[in-house]
Amino acid sequence: MAEKKSGERPHDPKFPEKFLDFMRTGWGASDLDVAELPQAAYTARRREAVSAAFPGETVVVPSGAEKTRSNDTFFRFRAGSDFAWLTGDLDPEGVLVLHPNGAGHDAVLYRRPRKGTDSDEFFRSAKYGELWIGRKHSLEETSVRLGVEVRDVDRLEGELTGVERGKARVLRGFDAALDGRFAAEEADGGLSRDGELAAVLSELRLVKDAWELAQLQDAVDITVRGFEDVARVLPADGPIPERVLEGVFAARSRVEGNGLGYDSIVGAGSHATTLHWITNDGATAPGELILMDMGVENDHLYTADVTRTLPVSGTFTPLQRQVYDIVHASQQAGMDAVRPGAGFQDIHQACMRVLAEGLKDLGVLPGSVEEALDKDSLIYRRWTLHGFGHMLGLDVHDCANSRPEHYYKGAVQEDFVLTVEPGLYFQANDELVPEELRGVGIRIEDDVRVTTDGCENLSAGLPRSAEDVEAWLGEQREAGPRLALPA
Ligand SMILES: [Mn+2]
């Protein structure tokens, strides 16, 4: 069987010439009035930082291509985060190249030209044709919008001719052809040259600039409205499927943002104890809790990451309240520890100590708190399961390629954005805890920015304390269901 061209469908009709000629004629212009985007000034500064890190070397950062979902359909494209951070371009099949020019670098964005009415792809290509996918920006328009030189991607191979492997760095894993052009190098103990590029990009992304902070606040604000939407349809006295709640939040994410930053975790009852519960095929029950971990990705791909655990009936039972208060105290201890220079591990320890003490108070923890916290024990983790949080930005687990000394083993700095999200989880079949605790899972997660002397809670639009959660849930129910409409 002949190889299918990407995006070509097996049943493309053999059109008669008469039809083809007819389709090639009679189309008017579709000019767009474009202007430089506000983020262009920021992406230029970010490219300068990368240029300064790799003097005299060619730096290649691809966007990635659409991935097949099934047969001839694709997942909705989502640009590579480093590429988006450096260009502001969110379309597939772009490649940013920093060409060394002696003094620094010339940045060139290689892009696929639009397939307008000047080619048969206009009406024949379901993947690229504008009759199928809508008007795309031309190379010239893209250059104006993004404030960077843009060239046809067909020129890329030729313009990389002669670039030595030892003088180039490629962000691997996004473009198989480029990964092949620049063969992977053995890492000598530490990181490979390409690994260093990925690490440096991650580390540069740790500090959010003013434009990024505005994007993150936007994503969080939409997320707050999504949680309100969900609370407004959550019945106190009867079941509602987890997927209805998932869908209500998804509607908000799509109306006001690009979509979800990650699959929503909607865990009613004991599903809350499964950390990545995204099957969401259960239903709420009066008297139980529901844990929801949901975040909107905004139109510039910045995501929120927020968790709330609500008492379905409207008020926590005394035992639920006791566990909730422990988690809340732990989260507050973590937030209190966040300030410039605070060790990531110190914030972790601040959260974990409160959780371990709470587990002791609940009569669950064998031995002493100090013994459990000892690095050679950590038995408390049976019920805490995960770390206190992570960096947040374009990726929900942001800056993950950073070298440990800049992240897990380092200190947070002003304008880092991270989550603080301790939890306690008692599995339904955990025979080491009292029966009434089994199936209870509670997490509270907020998104904070490190300020000059502490932190700012970006998601303060949602309540955290048990009392405030109960009052807020009551208010939302009182207000009643609403359609997700643009704010
Ligand atoms: Mn998280």
XYZ file of N, CA, C and O in Angstrom, residues 162-303:
568
model
N 25.931 22.599 7.196
C 27.234 23.035 7.667
C 27.300 23.291 9.162
O 28.386 23.491 9.705
N 26.129 23.282 9.816
C 26.167 23.461 11.277
C 26.670 22.162 11.906
O 26.076 21.102 11.716
N 27.772 22.253 12.645
C 28.343 21.049 13.255
C 27.528 20.622 14.476
O 27.015 21.462 15.216
N 27.499 19.312 14.657
C 26.822 18.760 15.826
C 27.337 19.393 17.126
O 26.575 19.746 18.026
N 28.648 19.550 17.186
C 29.264 20.090 18.404
C 29.053 21.575 18.607
O 29.452 22.130 19.635
N 28.411 22.229 17.638
C 28.144 23.666 17.750
C 26.639 23.946 17.737
O 26.206 25.053 17.394
N 25.840 22.896 18.024
C 24.388 23.068 17.971
C 23.745 22.432 19.205
O 24.254 21.463 19.770
N 22.634 22.997 19.586
C 21.834 22.445 20.689
C 20.397 22.347 20.194
O 19.852 23.321 19.660
N 19.803 21.191 20.397
C 18.443 20.940 19.922
C 17.562 20.545 21.097
O 17.957 19.698 21.906
N 16.391 21.138 21.175
C 15.419 20.678 22.160
C 14.792 19.407 21.598
O 13.996 19.457 20.658
N 15.170 18.273 22.150
C 14.812 16.977 21.575
C 13.387 16.557 21.949
O 12.839 17.010 22.949
N 12.857 15.660 21.121
C 11.572 15.047 21.447
C 10.379 15.721 20.794
O 9.240 15.312 21.012
N 10.614 16.765 20.008
C 9.505 17.481 19.381
C 9.466 17.308 17.864
O 8.424 17.476 17.252
N 10.626 17.014 17.249
C 10.703 16.942 15.792
C 11.678 15.822 15.422
O 12.898 15.978 15.580
N 11.127 14.708 14.943
C 11.954 13.527 14.678
C 13.032 13.819 13.634
O 14.158 13.314 13.738
N 12.696 14.649 12.629
C 13.676 14.951 11.583
C 14.865 15.714 12.167
O 16.025 15.427 11.844
N 14.586 16.678 13.026
C 15.671 17.450 13.635
C 16.457 16.594 14.625
O 17.681 16.704 14.729
N 15.747 15.718 15.349
C 16.450 14.800 16.258
C 17.398 13.911 15.463
O 18.483 13.562 15.936
N 16.979 13.528 14.226
C 17.843 12.713 13.385
C 18.999 13.517 12.805
O 20.122 13.030 12.719
N 18.719 14.757 12.416
C 19.742 15.632 11.829
C 20.881 15.869 12.829
O 22.052 15.927 12.468
N 20.530 16.035 14.093
C 21.525 16.234 15.151
C 21.458 15.017 16.083
O 20.652 14.978 17.008
N 22.310 14.030 15.797
C 22.251 12.766 16.530
C 22.441 12.989 18.026
O 23.193 13.870 18.447
N 21.742 12.183 18.809
C 21.857 12.281 20.268
C 23.296 12.005 20.686
O 23.954 11.133 20.134
N 23.765 12.767 21.642
C 25.128 12.590 22.149
C 25.080 11.885 23.494
O 24.142 12.067 24.270
N 26.100 11.109 23.751
C 26.232 10.474 25.063
C 26.466 11.553 26.112
O 27.278 12.460 25.909
N 25.741 11.451 27.208
C 26.015 12.360 28.321
C 27.174 11.784 29.115
O 27.188 10.601 29.414
N 28.141 12.623 29.407
C 29.323 12.147 30.131
C 29.107 12.388 31.622
O 29.588 13.357 32.186
N 28.377 11.508 32.246
C 28.075 11.702 33.667
C 26.884 12.620 33.853
O 25.813 12.170 34.213
N 27.051 13.897 33.559
C 25.971 14.865 33.770
C 25.007 14.914 32.608
O 24.613 13.883 32.062
N 24.653 16.107 32.207
C 23.704 16.277 31.117
C 24.426 16.314 29.780
O 25.559 16.773 29.687
N 23.760 15.853 28.728
C 24.265 16.038 27.370
C 24.135 17.516 27.005
O 23.501 18.296 27.716
N 24.713 17.896 25.864
C 24.596 19.298 25.429
C 23.128 19.669 25.227
O 22.685 20.735 25.640
N 22.371 18.774 24.605
C 20.947 19.054 24.403
C 20.197 19.052 25.734
O 19.247 19.819 25.926
N 20.622 18.169 26.626
C 20.021 18.145 27.957
C 20.254 19.458 28.695
O 19.387 19.940 29.429
N 21.442 20.040 28.470
C 21.731 21.348 29.080
C 20.798 22.425 28.543
O 20.341 23.292 29.294
N 20.516 22.367 27.243
C 19.581 23.347 26.667
C 18.212 23.217 27.344
O 17.624 24.221 27.763
N 17.721 21.976 27.455
C 16.414 21.766 28.093
C 16.432 22.277 29.535
O 15.465 22.907 29.999
N 17.547 22.030 30.227
C 17.650 22.469 31.625
C 17.662 23.992 31.716
O 16.956 24.584 32.545
N 18.450 24.633 30.854
C 18.552 26.100 30.907
C 17.202 26.744 30.598
O 16.784 27.700 31.261
N 16.485 26.206 29.600
C 15.156 26.742 29.283
C 14.238 26.622 30.502
O 13.527 27.563 30.862
N 14.263 25.462 31.133
C 13.432 25.229 32.320
C 13.786 26.206 33.432
O 12.906 26.765 34.097
N 15.080 26.400 33.626
C 15.523 27.265 34.729
C 15.206 28.726 34.442
O 14.859 29.482 35.362
N 15.311 29.133 33.173
C 14.936 30.515 32.832
C 13.443 30.734 33.063
O 13.013 31.838 33.387
N 12.666 29.691 32.899
C 11.214 29.805 33.056
C 10.769 29.822 34.518
O 9.588 30.038 34.816
N 11.698 29.590 35.457
C 11.325 29.581 36.872
C 10.799 30.945 37.320
O 9.817 31.028 38.056
N 11.458 32.014 36.893
C 11.022 33.372 37.247
C 10.025 33.848 36.199
O 10.345 33.915 35.019
N 8.821 34.152 36.643
C 7.779 34.605 35.722
C 7.875 36.119 35.541
O 7.957 36.867 36.539
N 7.820 36.568 34.280
C 7.817 38.013 34.038
C 6.393 38.546 34.206
O 5.439 37.795 34.447
N 6.272 39.876 34.102
C 4.983 40.522 34.416
C 3.862 39.997 33.520
O 2.727 39.796 33.978
N 4.197 39.775 32.252
C 3.160 39.286 31.333
C 2.709 37.884 31.730
O 1.512 37.571 31.721
N 3.660 37.042 32.100
C 3.316 35.676 32.521
C 2.484 35.677 33.797
O 1.553 34.868 33.940
N 2.828 36.543 34.732
C 2.054 36.603 35.983
C 0.605 36.986 35.688
O -0.323 36.439 36.301
N 0.414 37.883 34.734
C -0.954 38.258 34.355
C -1.679 37.069 33.725
O -2.873 36.855 33.964
N -0.959 36.283 32.927
C -1.580 35.103 32.306
C -1.977 34.076 33.372
O -3.051 33.467 33.304
N -1.088 33.873 34.344
C -1.388 32.897 35.399
C -2.591 33.352 36.225
O -3.463 32.543 36.564
N -2.652 34.659 36.526
C -3.807 35.160 37.287
C -5.084 34.974 36.469
O -6.127 34.607 37.014
N -4.987 35.190 35.175
C -6.143 34.980 34.295
C -6.606 33.527 34.354
O -7.804 33.237 34.520
N -5.660 32.600 34.246
C -6.010 31.172 34.294
C -6.644 30.816 35.637
O -7.626 30.059 35.693
N -6.098 31.370 36.709
C -6.643 31.096 38.039
C -8.049 31.690 38.175
O -8.966 31.039 38.699
N -8.234 32.904 37.676
C -9.548 33.550 37.808
C -10.632 32.763 37.069
O -11.753 32.623 37.557
N -10.291 32.251 35.890
C -11.262 31.426 35.155
C -11.542 30.142 35.941
O -12.685 29.676 36.029
N -10.482 29.597 36.515
C -10.628 28.369 37.311
C -11.551 28.603 38.509
O -12.395 27.752 38.831
N -11.411 29.755 39.142
C -12.296 30.092 40.273
C -13.753 30.090 39.809
O -14.632 29.512 40.459
N -13.999 30.706 38.650
C -15.384 30.723 38.144
C -15.860 29.302 37.812
O -17.031 28.968 38.007
N -14.944 28.455 37.336
C -15.310 27.067 37.047
C -15.703 26.308 38.310
O -16.671 25.535 38.311
N -14.949 26.530 39.395
C -15.315 25.887 40.668
C -16.674 26.405 41.161
O -17.477 25.644 41.708
N -16.924 27.694 40.966
C -18.241 28.237 41.355
C -19.345 27.556 40.553
O -20.380 27.166 41.113
N -19.120 27.404 39.241
C -20.122 26.738 38.399
C -20.448 25.348 38.940
O -21.607 24.931 38.989
N -19.380 24.632 39.317
C -19.559 23.260 39.808
C -20.314 23.258 41.134
O -21.247 22.475 41.335
N -19.916 24.159 42.043
C -20.590 24.203 43.352
C -22.076 24.508 43.184
O -22.915 24.031 43.957
N -22.402 25.264 42.151
C -23.794 25.668 41.952
C -24.694 24.529 41.475
O -25.925 24.627 41.572
N -24.081 23.483 40.920
C -24.909 22.348 40.464
C -24.742 21.118 41.360
O -25.340 20.076 41.099
N -23.933 21.249 42.413
C -23.669 20.101 43.290
C -24.805 19.968 44.297
O -24.961 20.811 45.168
N -25.642 18.929 44.172
C -26.782 18.829 45.083
C -26.354 18.333 46.468
O -25.435 17.522 46.588
N -27.040 18.845 47.502
C -26.716 18.453 48.882
C -27.339 17.110 49.240
O -26.801 16.369 50.057
N -28.459 16.806 48.619
C -29.273 15.702 49.138
C -29.433 14.529 48.180
O -30.195 13.623 48.440
N -28.752 14.563 47.051
C -28.868 13.437 46.122
C -27.604 13.296 45.321
O -26.728 14.162 45.380
N -27.483 12.211 44.578
C -26.237 11.984 43.830
C -26.175 12.819 42.556
O -27.204 13.176 41.972
N -24.951 13.129 42.135
C -24.722 13.703 40.808
C -23.453 13.028 40.264
O -22.484 12.833 41.008
N -23.468 12.616 38.988
C -22.283 11.925 38.445
C -21.051 12.835 38.455
O -21.143 14.031 38.158
N -19.916 12.241 38.765
C -18.667 12.999 38.708
C -18.480 13.626 37.334
O -17.949 14.729 37.201
N -18.906 12.914 36.298
C -18.683 13.441 34.942
C -19.528 14.660 34.622
O -19.168 15.449 33.745
N -20.644 14.818 35.302
C -21.414 16.049 35.099
C -20.606 17.230 35.639
O -20.479 18.277 34.997
N -20.008 17.036 36.806
C -19.197 18.103 37.401
C -17.970 18.374 36.529
O -17.603 19.529 36.288
N -17.348 17.293 36.055
C -16.210 17.425 35.135
C -16.622 18.242 33.908
O -15.887 19.138 33.458
N -17.789 17.938 33.363
C -18.252 18.620 32.159
C -18.586 20.079 32.397
O -18.315 20.937 31.554
N -19.156 20.372 33.565
C -19.490 21.772 33.890
C -18.206 22.600 33.946
O -18.135 23.716 33.410
N -17.175 22.035 34.574
C -15.900 22.761 34.652
C -15.274 22.897 33.265
O -14.737 23.949 32.903
N -15.364 21.825 32.486
C -14.779 21.845 31.139
C -15.426 22.927 30.280
O -14.757 23.578 29.467
N -16.731 23.138 30.468
C -17.405 24.176 29.686
C -16.786 25.537 29.979
O -16.473 26.307 29.071
N -16.577 25.827 31.258
C -15.962 27.107 31.631
C -14.554 27.213 31.040
O -14.142 28.261 30.543
N -13.809 26.108 31.084
C -12.412 26.135 30.619
C -12.333 26.439 29.130
O -11.392 27.084 28.666
N -13.331 26.010 28.408
C -13.304 26.154 26.953
C -13.906 27.484 26.518
O -13.513 28.042 25.504
N -14.858 27.984 27.304
C -15.487 29.260 26.947
C -14.525 30.421 27.217
O -14.405 31.343 26.421
N -13.814 30.339 28.341
C -12.960 31.477 28.717
C -11.476 31.219 28.499
O -10.675 32.147 28.599
N -11.109 29.976 28.245
C -9.698 29.665 28.063
C -9.488 28.748 26.882
O -10.396 28.542 26.070
N -8.278 28.202 26.808
C -7.981 27.255 25.728
C -8.555 25.881 26.037
O -8.774 25.079 25.141
N -8.771 25.603 27.315
C -9.290 24.300 27.722
C -8.768 23.944 29.103
O -8.507 24.819 29.927
N -8.601 22.663 29.322
C -8.098 22.184 30.606
C -6.570 22.152 30.581
O -5.976 21.794 29.567
N -5.954 22.493 31.702
C -4.504 22.374 31.801
C -4.081 20.927 31.983
O -2.942 20.554 31.705
N -5.011 20.111 32.453
C -4.784 18.679 32.685
C -6.160 18.069 32.914
O -7.127 18.792 33.186
N -6.253 16.756 32.778
C -7.552 16.104 32.952
C -8.067 16.323 34.373
O -7.326 16.114 35.352
N -9.319 16.702 34.483
C -9.881 17.012 35.795
C -10.005 15.754 36.648
O -10.470 14.711 36.181
N -9.603 15.899 37.896
C -9.764 14.841 38.887
C -11.008 15.181 39.690
O -11.045 16.210 40.369
N -12.035 14.360 39.562
C -13.289 14.590 40.278
C -13.585 13.323 41.070
O -14.097 12.346 40.526
N -13.201 13.341 42.326
C -13.253 12.133 43.144
C -14.275 12.244 44.253
O -14.050 12.920 45.266
N -15.415 11.585 44.089
C -16.424 11.554 45.141
C -16.121 10.389 46.082
O -15.682 9.325 45.646
N -16.369 10.606 47.373
C -16.165 9.531 48.349
C -14.752 9.007 48.287
O -13.786 9.771 48.238
N -14.623 7.675 48.239
C -13.295 7.068 48.316
C -12.472 7.282 47.043
O -11.271 7.040 47.052
N -13.099 7.736 45.964
C -12.310 8.051 44.766
C -11.299 9.166 45.056
O -10.295 9.308 44.350
N -11.576 9.949 46.077
C -10.672 11.048 46.438
C -9.307 10.526 46.874
O -8.326 11.267 46.859
N -9.241 9.266 47.243
C -7.961 8.722 47.732
C -7.091 8.210 46.592
O -5.951 7.815 46.822
N -7.631 8.193 45.365
C -6.835 7.833 44.191
C -6.282 9.123 43.603
O -7.045 9.947 43.093
N -4.959 9.307 43.681
C -4.386 10.631 43.391
C -4.754 11.136 42.006
O -5.083 12.298 41.837
N -4.662 10.270 40.999
C -4.975 10.707 39.649
C -6.265 10.055 39.162
O -6.313 9.404 38.125
N -7.313 10.233 39.935
C -8.629 9.692 39.577
C -9.228 10.540 38.456
O -9.747 11.631 38.704
N -9.091 10.089 37.211
C -9.670 10.848 36.093
C -10.709 10.022 35.338
O -11.263 10.476 34.348
N -10.946 8.792 35.805
C -12.016 7.994 35.203
C -13.354 8.696 35.431
O -14.202 8.767 34.532
N -13.523 9.192 36.633
C -14.688 10.028 36.974
C -16.016 9.359 36.615
O -16.924 10.023 36.096
N -16.123 8.072 36.896
C -17.382 7.386 36.571
C -18.221 7.086 37.807
O -19.128 6.268 37.754
N -17.904 7.780 38.896
C -18.701 7.596 40.106
C -19.744 8.691 40.261
O -20.039 9.426 39.316
N -20.271 8.781 41.459
C -21.281 9.809 41.754
C -21.140 10.230 43.207
O -20.627 9.471 44.043
N -21.601 11.437 43.490
C -21.548 11.921 44.871
C -22.593 11.202 45.714
O -23.570 10.647 45.184
N -22.378 11.254 47.032
C -23.384 10.741 47.962
C -23.460 11.709 49.136
O -22.425 12.187 49.609
N -24.674 12.017 49.570
C -24.826 12.928 50.721
C -24.017 12.404 51.909
O -23.966 11.192 52.139
N -23.385 13.312 52.623
C -22.599 12.919 53.789
C -21.145 12.666 53.467
O -20.301 12.670 54.366
N -20.837 12.421 52.171
C -19.447 12.187 51.786
C -18.785 13.492 51.375
O -19.420 14.539 51.281
N -17.490 13.379 51.097
C -16.735 14.512 50.565
C -16.562 14.325 49.073
O -16.661 13.219 48.550
N -16.261 15.424 48.380
C -15.829 15.314 46.988
C -14.582 16.176 46.809
O -14.556 17.344 47.209
N -13.548 15.532 46.244
C -12.279 16.218 45.974
C -12.209 16.520 44.485
O -12.385 15.627 43.647
N -11.957 17.778 44.165
C -11.846 18.167 42.751
C -10.552 18.927 42.522
O -10.293 19.939 43.171
N -9.715 18.385 41.632
C -8.422 18.975 41.272
C -8.538 19.379 39.808
O -8.541 18.514 38.924
N -8.692 20.688 39.567
C -9.035 21.141 38.216
C -8.324 22.463 37.930
O -8.172 23.303 38.817
N -7.924 22.639 36.685
C -7.254 23.887 36.323
C -7.503 24.244 34.872
O -7.453 23.392 33.990
N -7.770 25.515 34.641
C -7.977 26.020 33.273
C -6.634 26.456 32.686
O -5.824 27.087 33.367
N -6.417 26.082 31.426
C -5.302 26.613 30.640
C -5.844 27.791 29.840
O -6.804 27.620 29.084
N -5.241 28.965 30.010
C -5.817 30.133 29.334
C -5.379 30.181 27.869
O -4.675 29.289 27.380
N -5.775 31.220 27.176
C -5.544 31.274 25.729
C -4.073 31.363 25.362
O -3.716 31.140 24.203
N -3.215 31.694 26.331
C -1.770 31.738 26.058
C -1.054 30.543 26.677
O 0.168 30.568 26.841
N -1.833 29.536 27.065
C -1.338 28.227 27.511
C -0.811 28.196 28.943
O -0.209 27.207 29.354
N -1.043 29.244 29.718
C -0.683 29.195 31.139
C -1.814 28.516 31.896
O -2.988 28.753 31.616
N -1.448 27.676 32.855
C -2.487 26.896 33.528
C -2.530 27.156 35.024
O -1.513 27.458 35.654
